[in-house]
Amino acid sequence: MLSFFQVAVVAACVIGAAAETLTGIPTFDFNITSTNKLYLSSLTHVLVDSRFQRSVDLAGETLIPPTLLQFGQTFAADLKVLGFTDIPVQVADRAQPGSIFLTLSTDRAFLDAAGRNTSEGYTLTVGTKDVVIAGASPLGAFWGTRTLLQQAKLGGNALLIGSGSDSPGWATRGVMLDGGRHFYPPEFIIEICSYLSFFKQNTFHLHLSDNLFNNVDIYTRQRSLELYAAFRLNSDDPAVSGLVKPYRFNESYTRETFDNMQASCAARGVTIIPEIEAPGHALVISQWKPELGLADLSLLNISHPETIPTMESIWKTFLPWFKSKTVHIGADEYDSSLANDYNLFVNTMSSFIRDNSGKDIRIWGTNEPSRSSSVSPNITIQHWEFFEDNPLALIKQGYRVLNADDAFYIVGKWSGSYPQQLNLTRIFTGDPAGGAYAPNIFDTHNATNNPARSDPGVIGHIAAQWNDYGPNATTVTEAYYAWRDALPALADKQWGGRLTQQQYSLIFDELHGVIPGQNLDRAIPSKTEVILEYKFSGHTQAETVVDSSGNGYDGACKACSIADGILTLSTGISLLKTPLTSKGRNYTLAFGINPSSRAPVGATIFSGPDSTLVLGNGTAPQVALISANQFYALNFTLPRDVWSDVQLLGRGNATFLRVGKGPEMQFLTVMGINGQSFQFQPIAIEAPLAQIGGGGFIGSFRSIKLLNTV
Ligand SMILES: *[C@@H]1O[C@H](CO)[C@@H](O)[C@H](O)[C@H]1NC(C)=O
Ligand SMILES: *[C@@H]1O[C@H](CO)[C@@H](O)[C@H](O)[C@H]1NC(C)=O
Ligand SMILES: *[C@@H]1O[C@H](CO)[C@@H](O)[C@H](O)[C@H]1NC(C)=O
Ligand SMILES: *[C@@H]1O[C@H](CO)[C@@H](O)[C@H](O)[C@H]1NC(C)=O
Ligand SMILES: *[C@@H]1O[C@H](CO)[C@@H](O)[C@H](O)[C@H]1NC(C)=O
Ligand SMILES: *[C@@H]1O[C@H](CO)[C@@H](O)[C@H](O)[C@H]1NC(C)=O
Ligand SMILES: *[C@@H]1O[C@H](CO)[C@@H](O)[C@H](O)[C@H]1NC(C)=O
Ligand SMILES: *[C@@H]1O[C@H](CO)[C@@H](O)[C@H](O)[C@H]1NC(C)=O
Ligand SMILES: *[C@@H]1O[C@H](CO)[C@@H](O)[C@H](O)[C@H]1NC(C)=O
Ligand SMILES: *[C@@H]1O[C@H](CO)[C@@H](O)[C@H](O)[C@H]1NC(C)=O
Ligand SMILES: *[C@@H]1O[C@H](CO)[C@@H](O)[C@H](O)[C@H]1NC(C)=O
Ligand SMILES: *[C@@H]1O[C@H](CO)[C@@H](O)[C@H](O)[C@H]1NC(C)=O
């Protein structure tokens, strides 16, 4: 804790203002006024302007905007990533020496790329003794605190003296995640919001219902009715009773959970935009009410008298849950021979949602070739493909268009059409007229199809990640890894920054290491490459198992015994708890194991929140890793009543098991491709570390060692 005020700047020598674009993600324009620096160690408290402490940003998409004071508290806690703890937050009417003063700017405008006022701008002024961040709104001030954290990190905990002002070019910046075909736990969604927020992205579009491709050429009606399809919001309102299948209650969000997700994301300036998809990709609705489906059950029959009322009752149930001013109704990939039905559906839902909640809607751009009707111009079109719409023509017709062009589509693990990671080159070179990508670039090949950067019809950019091949193609965190290395670069472009690819590669790792509010890498602090080592030396019934790595990750034994280097778990409830949870890429978990023939086939070896290593799946004895309830089994069975030296290896995007001096055996996922073929692909599973044994395991361990290398 910093307890005293250090005079860090001896003499502030004023030089001529030198405007510079500071590297950061996004970049930040700053006028340097001194050759000295302000050391962060001289800052002792966060002050929030008493005049504005309760102010909120009413201009953004969220209906639950934090106050300036709340953002100040989040910021003060975030300073921990730079090594500061217990920085007090106080309310005051002016800056003081040693303070970071958060206030609102009332005397100037902050403009977006179209020259309009934006509430997300801010100024950051670094003096010789204090820092002042003045936002166009509390959200703007919060973005300013992100700049401070980044600049302090890159500057070795020192800030250049001077001032800068900054504002985003576009109002909507972020991602879409397909949560329909893969469940994502609320904690994961919240951590992704933290990731987005550090790079000033403000939108998490969450796709909440979908199904695997309904391959009507080969599926029977019965198979379609059983195909994976999910709806992730679980209400006990009788109007939607049965929409979420009971066996998927644990893979859906209750109102309380969803409230917490929205509030946690909003606390960092990120708005969740929920999407409930219809009349296409709607198999989950016709599995619930089969009479509403067309011959292809994934498409709803809009002319059935119950279809629109059913969708209205779903929206009526869930509109009160949503804390955003805009919701997404999907509406892509419908039958183009039913264009008038489609337009009727979209316009009816738009009016219904507006009348019931005052909310605006978005749809995926869909070229329904009707000659007699069109969708209402106050619906935002989320463009994704030129064969579905012409975004420039839509803008000329008066629509507002959100750019989600499939130049940045990614699909989990494998796809015949799209890549598995964001294309970094395209981010830095995607403008066909030359230069980097930007939200106004709909077409990365033909500049004629792109509006001017200043066109007010472009509201922003969203990068979409899909799960075409369902829940067993990827783990939960693989969705993060698909974005990890390149999404921040795209965030710079969505904001309107000027980072080059070379600058990005120089600062990414450093900034990545200090992103508050998440540990998506599942990193574990460690003094050396040995994170944990249990040698089980001595002879004791004691509860504590000493970690000899030097990190102090001692374990706690329950109903187990330790003698001469061996840990024995003699009952199915014996276990060893560690203070750790999971270890992400890369790791080696090495252990000697002697499973008793009395241990059941499905007994747990190691378990943690992201994964479990089991002796078998309950009926088959092959060693398996479980992640998000999916089993990934090896063709290998651990021998009973003898010792084996085992290594579980997490190497990049793949996971292996090695026994003794045998070959590395790889855990694979077997993806089903539209009912037609299979794809065997690597799967990256975290090391499970929270508990050893416990789930029925009987037998012994020796020398458990976790390394952060492989
Ligand atoms: C933009 O902001 C400036 C300064 O705060 C204000 O004077 C002006 O009225 C604003 N314009 C609009 C259209 O809100
Ligand atoms: C830097 O100073 C110049 C001259 O006063 C000013 O026009 C410009 O807006 C300033 N830039 C920033 C980022 O504050
Ligand atoms: C959800 O419940 C099903 C059975 O009802 C079970 O197989 C699955 O493991 C559970 N999933 C989670 C996330 O707990
Ligand atoms: C759609 O519903 C209408 C009205 O119930 C019905 O006449 C029509 O046959 C249905 N279409 C299909 C393809 O099932
Ligand atoms: C479009 O917006 C206007 C108000 O701006 C509203 O009166 C109208 O109902 C809206 N139309 C639809 C289809 O939502
Ligand atoms: C896994 O990593 C390998 C090697 O780094 C890479 O070639 C491959 O594209 C990655 N696969 C996925 C699905 O990310
Ligand atoms: C990445 O994008 C660049 C520029 O658009 C393109 O030339 C390249 O083929 C893309 N790479 C991959 C792997 O798709
Ligand atoms: C570029 O787009 C314009 C407008 O859509 C079109 O007329 C032209 O043929 C396209 N050029 C190429 C090389 O595809
Ligand atoms: C266990 O694996 C076997 C062989 O793959 C499979 O037949 C069985 O259904 C699995 N059992 C469970 C409970 O997953
Ligand atoms: C599993 O391994 C056994 C030998 O250990 C081999 O005979 C069998 O073919 C393997 N099965 C598969 C599906 O690879
Ligand atoms: C993990 O190892 C792979 C190569 O096996 C490497 O490409 C990757 O950068 C490593 N990841 C981390 C976080 O060290
Ligand atoms: C994964 O799910 C697909 C269906 O999408 C199925 O065909 C495949 O067998 C599953 N793989 C495993 C390993 O269960």
Short mmCIF file of C-alpha atoms in Angstrom, two decimals, residues 359-625:
data_model
loop_
_atom_site.label_atom_id
_atom_site.label_comp_id
_atom_site.label_asym_id
_atom_site.label_seq_id
_atom_site.Cartn_x
_atom_site.Cartn_y
_atom_site.Cartn_z
CA LYS A 359 -36.52 -0.37 -27.34
CA ASP A 360 -35.04 -0.27 -30.83
CA ILE A 361 -34.25 -3.44 -32.71
CA ARG A 362 -31.48 -4.73 -34.89
CA ILE A 363 -31.69 -7.43 -37.55
CA TRP A 364 -29.02 -9.22 -39.57
CA GLY A 365 -28.94 -7.76 -43.08
CA THR A 366 -31.15 -10.00 -45.18
CA ASN A 367 -32.02 -9.40 -48.77
CA GLU A 368 -35.64 -10.45 -48.95
CA PRO A 369 -36.54 -9.67 -52.54
CA SER A 370 -40.02 -8.30 -51.98
CA ARG A 371 -41.35 -5.77 -54.45
CA SER A 372 -44.19 -4.64 -52.25
CA SER A 373 -42.77 -4.24 -48.75
CA SER A 374 -39.58 -3.48 -46.87
CA VAL A 375 -38.40 -3.38 -43.29
CA SER A 376 -39.00 -0.14 -41.41
CA PRO A 377 -36.16 2.39 -41.72
CA ASN A 378 -35.88 2.74 -37.97
CA ILE A 379 -34.55 -0.79 -37.69
CA THR A 380 -30.76 -1.00 -37.59
CA ILE A 381 -29.35 -3.40 -40.15
CA GLN A 382 -26.40 -5.47 -39.02
CA HIS A 383 -24.63 -6.18 -42.30
CA TRP A 384 -22.73 -9.46 -42.55
CA GLU A 385 -22.48 -10.51 -46.20
CA PHE A 386 -22.81 -8.85 -49.57
CA PHE A 387 -24.95 -11.66 -50.93
CA GLU A 388 -27.53 -10.71 -48.28
CA ASP A 389 -27.56 -6.92 -48.53
CA ASN A 390 -25.80 -3.89 -49.94
CA PRO A 391 -24.86 -1.78 -46.92
CA LEU A 392 -23.99 1.34 -48.89
CA ALA A 393 -27.34 1.22 -50.69
CA LEU A 394 -29.11 0.70 -47.35
CA ILE A 395 -27.39 3.77 -45.91
CA LYS A 396 -28.45 5.78 -48.95
CA GLN A 397 -32.02 4.61 -48.31
CA GLY A 398 -31.79 6.01 -44.79
CA TYR A 399 -31.04 2.89 -42.75
CA ARG A 400 -28.46 2.88 -40.00
CA VAL A 401 -26.02 0.04 -40.59
CA LEU A 402 -23.84 -1.80 -38.10
CA ASN A 403 -20.85 -3.41 -39.77
CA ALA A 404 -20.41 -7.08 -38.90
CA ASP A 405 -19.04 -8.09 -42.29
CA ASP A 406 -17.83 -11.65 -42.44
CA ALA A 407 -14.33 -10.45 -43.23
CA PHE A 408 -14.02 -10.91 -39.46
CA TYR A 409 -16.28 -13.93 -38.95
CA ILE A 410 -14.68 -16.77 -37.08
CA VAL A 411 -16.06 -20.25 -36.39
CA GLY A 412 -15.01 -22.37 -33.44
CA LYS A 413 -12.33 -24.97 -34.20
CA TRP A 414 -13.07 -25.82 -37.83
CA SER A 415 -15.12 -24.60 -40.76
CA GLY A 416 -15.25 -25.04 -44.49
CA SER A 417 -15.91 -21.31 -44.92
CA TYR A 418 -14.37 -19.25 -42.14
CA PRO A 419 -11.13 -19.07 -40.18
CA GLN A 420 -10.71 -19.94 -36.49
CA GLN A 421 -8.93 -16.77 -35.46
CA LEU A 422 -9.22 -13.10 -36.32
CA ASN A 423 -6.98 -12.17 -39.22
CA LEU A 424 -4.44 -9.69 -37.85
CA THR A 425 -3.13 -8.73 -41.29
CA ARG A 426 -6.62 -7.77 -42.39
CA ILE A 427 -7.05 -5.57 -39.31
CA PHE A 428 -3.98 -3.56 -40.23
CA THR A 429 -4.39 -3.56 -44.03
CA GLY A 430 -8.12 -4.09 -44.63
CA ASP A 431 -8.99 -0.82 -46.35
CA PRO A 432 -9.04 -1.52 -50.10
CA ALA A 433 -8.28 2.17 -50.63
CA GLY A 434 -5.09 1.65 -48.59
CA GLY A 435 -4.45 1.49 -44.87
CA ALA A 436 -6.06 -0.17 -41.89
CA TYR A 437 -9.52 -1.55 -41.44
CA ALA A 438 -12.21 0.68 -39.95
CA PRO A 439 -15.95 0.36 -39.25
CA ASN A 440 -16.84 2.04 -42.56
CA ILE A 441 -15.02 -0.70 -44.51
CA PHE A 442 -17.78 -3.11 -45.49
CA ASP A 443 -15.85 -4.44 -48.44
CA THR A 444 -12.15 -5.23 -47.95
CA HIS A 445 -11.65 -5.72 -51.70
CA ASN A 446 -13.62 -3.00 -53.47
CA ALA A 447 -13.52 0.57 -52.15
CA THR A 448 -16.53 1.53 -54.28
CA ASN A 449 -18.76 -0.33 -51.82
CA ASN A 450 -17.60 1.62 -48.77
CA PRO A 451 -19.04 4.87 -47.46
CA ALA A 452 -16.79 7.69 -46.29
CA ARG A 453 -15.25 7.37 -42.83
CA SER A 454 -17.43 10.28 -41.75
CA ASP A 455 -20.71 8.75 -42.98
CA PRO A 456 -23.22 9.03 -40.12
CA GLY A 457 -25.08 5.92 -41.36
CA VAL A 458 -22.33 3.63 -40.03
CA ILE A 459 -22.90 3.07 -36.33
CA GLY A 460 -19.91 0.86 -35.60
CA HIS A 461 -18.37 -2.55 -35.93
CA ILE A 462 -18.91 -5.98 -34.40
CA ALA A 463 -16.71 -9.07 -34.86
CA ALA A 464 -18.80 -12.23 -34.72
CA GLN A 465 -17.74 -15.66 -33.46
CA TRP A 466 -19.97 -18.63 -34.34
CA ASN A 467 -20.28 -22.19 -33.11
CA ASP A 468 -21.60 -23.86 -36.26
CA TYR A 469 -20.60 -27.31 -35.02
CA GLY A 470 -22.06 -27.14 -31.60
CA PRO A 471 -21.02 -27.57 -28.01
CA ASN A 472 -18.43 -30.32 -28.34
CA ALA A 473 -16.29 -28.58 -30.97
CA THR A 474 -14.70 -26.21 -28.48
CA THR A 475 -14.22 -25.64 -24.78
CA VAL A 476 -15.54 -22.47 -23.17
CA THR A 477 -12.16 -20.74 -23.10
CA GLU A 478 -11.32 -21.66 -26.69
CA ALA A 479 -13.77 -18.90 -27.63
CA TYR A 480 -11.49 -16.51 -25.77
CA TYR A 481 -8.34 -17.83 -27.43
CA ALA A 482 -9.95 -17.31 -30.85
CA TRP A 483 -10.01 -13.59 -30.00
CA ARG A 484 -7.12 -13.25 -27.57
CA ASP A 485 -4.26 -12.15 -29.77
CA ALA A 486 -5.99 -10.00 -32.39
CA LEU A 487 -9.21 -8.58 -30.93
CA PRO A 488 -7.42 -5.73 -29.12
CA ALA A 489 -5.95 -4.64 -32.48
CA LEU A 490 -9.45 -4.58 -33.91
CA ALA A 491 -10.56 -2.56 -30.86
CA ASP A 492 -8.03 0.11 -31.88
CA LYS A 493 -9.65 0.27 -35.33
CA GLN A 494 -13.22 0.25 -33.96
CA TRP A 495 -12.30 3.25 -31.80
CA GLY A 496 -10.55 4.99 -34.68
CA GLY A 497 -6.99 4.52 -33.39
CA ARG A 498 -3.83 4.64 -35.44
CA LEU A 499 -1.81 1.74 -34.12
CA THR A 500 0.52 0.00 -36.58
CA GLN A 501 0.99 -3.75 -36.59
CA GLN A 502 4.59 -3.34 -35.47
CA GLN A 503 3.61 -1.12 -32.54
CA TYR A 504 0.91 -3.58 -31.61
CA SER A 505 3.30 -6.50 -31.51
CA LEU A 506 5.62 -4.49 -29.27
CA ILE A 507 3.01 -3.58 -26.63
CA PHE A 508 0.45 -6.37 -26.73
CA ASP A 509 2.03 -8.78 -24.23
CA GLU A 510 2.78 -6.04 -21.75
CA LEU A 511 -0.76 -4.67 -21.79
CA HIS A 512 -2.28 -8.14 -21.89
CA GLY A 513 -0.60 -8.90 -18.61
CA VAL A 514 -2.50 -6.16 -16.74
CA ILE A 515 -6.11 -6.45 -17.91
CA PRO A 516 -8.23 -6.05 -14.78
CA GLY A 517 -11.25 -8.14 -13.88
CA GLN A 518 -10.31 -11.37 -15.62
CA ASN A 519 -7.89 -14.26 -15.69
CA LEU A 520 -8.93 -15.82 -18.96
CA ASP A 521 -5.43 -17.23 -19.45
CA ARG A 522 -5.89 -19.04 -16.13
CA ALA A 523 -2.41 -17.83 -15.28
CA ILE A 524 -0.94 -18.61 -11.86
CA PRO A 525 1.70 -16.38 -10.25
CA SER A 526 4.89 -18.33 -9.71
CA LYS A 527 8.48 -17.60 -8.67
CA THR A 528 9.95 -20.14 -11.04
CA GLU A 529 8.66 -22.41 -13.75
CA VAL A 530 7.62 -24.83 -11.01
CA ILE A 531 4.21 -23.60 -9.90
CA LEU A 532 3.44 -26.31 -7.37
CA GLU A 533 5.17 -29.38 -6.04
CA TYR A 534 3.84 -31.83 -3.48
CA LYS A 535 6.51 -34.34 -2.43
CA PHE A 536 4.49 -35.89 0.42
CA SER A 537 7.68 -36.27 2.45
CA GLY A 538 7.54 -37.24 6.10
CA HIS A 539 4.92 -39.33 7.77
CA THR A 540 1.83 -37.60 8.95
CA GLN A 541 -1.90 -37.60 9.33
CA ALA A 542 -1.67 -33.80 9.28
CA GLU A 543 -4.09 -31.88 7.13
CA THR A 544 -1.58 -29.58 5.48
CA VAL A 545 0.40 -30.74 2.49
CA VAL A 546 3.40 -28.50 1.94
CA ASP A 547 4.10 -27.04 -1.49
CA SER A 548 7.85 -27.13 -1.96
CA SER A 549 7.84 -24.87 -5.04
CA GLY A 550 8.36 -21.77 -2.89
CA ASN A 551 4.98 -20.38 -3.94
CA GLY A 552 3.19 -21.54 -0.82
CA TYR A 553 0.35 -23.30 -2.59
CA ASP A 554 -0.08 -25.73 0.28
CA GLY A 555 -2.84 -28.29 0.06
CA ALA A 556 -5.39 -29.46 2.62
CA CYS A 557 -6.02 -33.15 3.05
CA LYS A 558 -9.33 -34.70 4.04
CA ALA A 559 -9.53 -38.33 5.10
CA CYS A 560 -6.17 -39.07 3.54
CA SER A 561 -2.81 -40.21 4.80
CA ILE A 562 0.74 -39.37 3.87
CA ALA A 563 3.73 -41.62 4.36
CA ASP A 564 7.17 -41.72 2.79
CA GLY A 565 6.40 -39.71 -0.29
CA ILE A 566 2.99 -41.25 -0.90
CA LEU A 567 -0.47 -39.76 -0.55
CA THR A 568 -3.13 -42.38 -0.02
CA LEU A 569 -6.81 -41.72 -0.60
CA SER A 570 -8.43 -44.76 0.92
CA THR A 571 -12.10 -43.90 0.68
CA GLY A 572 -14.11 -42.47 -2.19
CA ILE A 573 -14.49 -39.21 -0.27
CA SER A 574 -10.80 -38.80 0.56
CA LEU A 575 -9.35 -35.82 -1.21
CA LEU A 576 -6.62 -33.22 -1.33
CA LYS A 577 -7.71 -29.61 -1.93
CA THR A 578 -5.30 -27.07 -3.38
CA PRO A 579 -5.64 -23.27 -3.34
CA LEU A 580 -5.50 -23.29 -7.15
CA THR A 581 -8.26 -23.74 -9.72
CA SER A 582 -7.02 -24.21 -13.31
CA LYS A 583 -3.90 -23.65 -15.36
CA GLY A 584 -4.23 -22.53 -18.95
CA ARG A 585 -1.79 -22.68 -21.84
CA ASN A 586 1.00 -23.93 -21.39
CA TYR A 587 1.48 -26.47 -18.65
CA THR A 588 2.83 -29.83 -17.57
CA LEU A 589 1.00 -31.60 -14.76
CA ALA A 590 3.17 -34.55 -13.74
CA PHE A 591 2.19 -37.13 -11.14
CA GLY A 592 2.70 -40.70 -10.08
CA ILE A 593 -0.58 -42.53 -9.66
CA ASN A 594 -1.58 -45.97 -8.43
CA PRO A 595 -5.32 -46.33 -8.83
CA SER A 596 -6.83 -49.13 -6.79
CA SER A 597 -8.92 -51.72 -8.56
CA ARG A 598 -11.58 -50.75 -6.00
CA ALA A 599 -11.96 -47.29 -7.57
CA PRO A 600 -15.02 -47.04 -9.82
CA VAL A 601 -14.61 -46.65 -13.58
CA GLY A 602 -15.69 -43.01 -13.54
CA ALA A 603 -13.56 -41.89 -10.56
CA THR A 604 -12.11 -38.39 -10.56
CA ILE A 605 -8.33 -37.97 -10.63
CA PHE A 606 -8.10 -34.16 -10.73
CA SER A 607 -10.93 -31.63 -10.91
CA GLY A 608 -11.31 -27.89 -11.25
CA PRO A 609 -13.83 -25.33 -12.51
CA ASP A 610 -12.80 -25.66 -16.17
CA SER A 611 -12.11 -29.38 -16.41
CA THR A 612 -11.92 -32.82 -14.80
CA LEU A 613 -9.55 -35.71 -15.44
CA VAL A 614 -11.28 -39.06 -14.87
CA LEU A 615 -10.26 -42.72 -14.92
CA GLY A 616 -13.18 -43.39 -17.27
CA ASN A 617 -16.61 -42.15 -18.21
CA GLY A 618 -18.59 -44.37 -15.87
CA THR A 619 -19.10 -47.24 -18.26
CA ALA A 620 -15.93 -47.26 -20.38
CA PRO A 621 -12.54 -47.29 -18.60
CA GLN A 622 -10.63 -45.02 -21.02
CA VAL A 623 -8.97 -42.00 -19.39
CA ALA A 624 -10.90 -38.86 -20.30
CA LEU A 625 -10.88 -35.13 -19.78
#
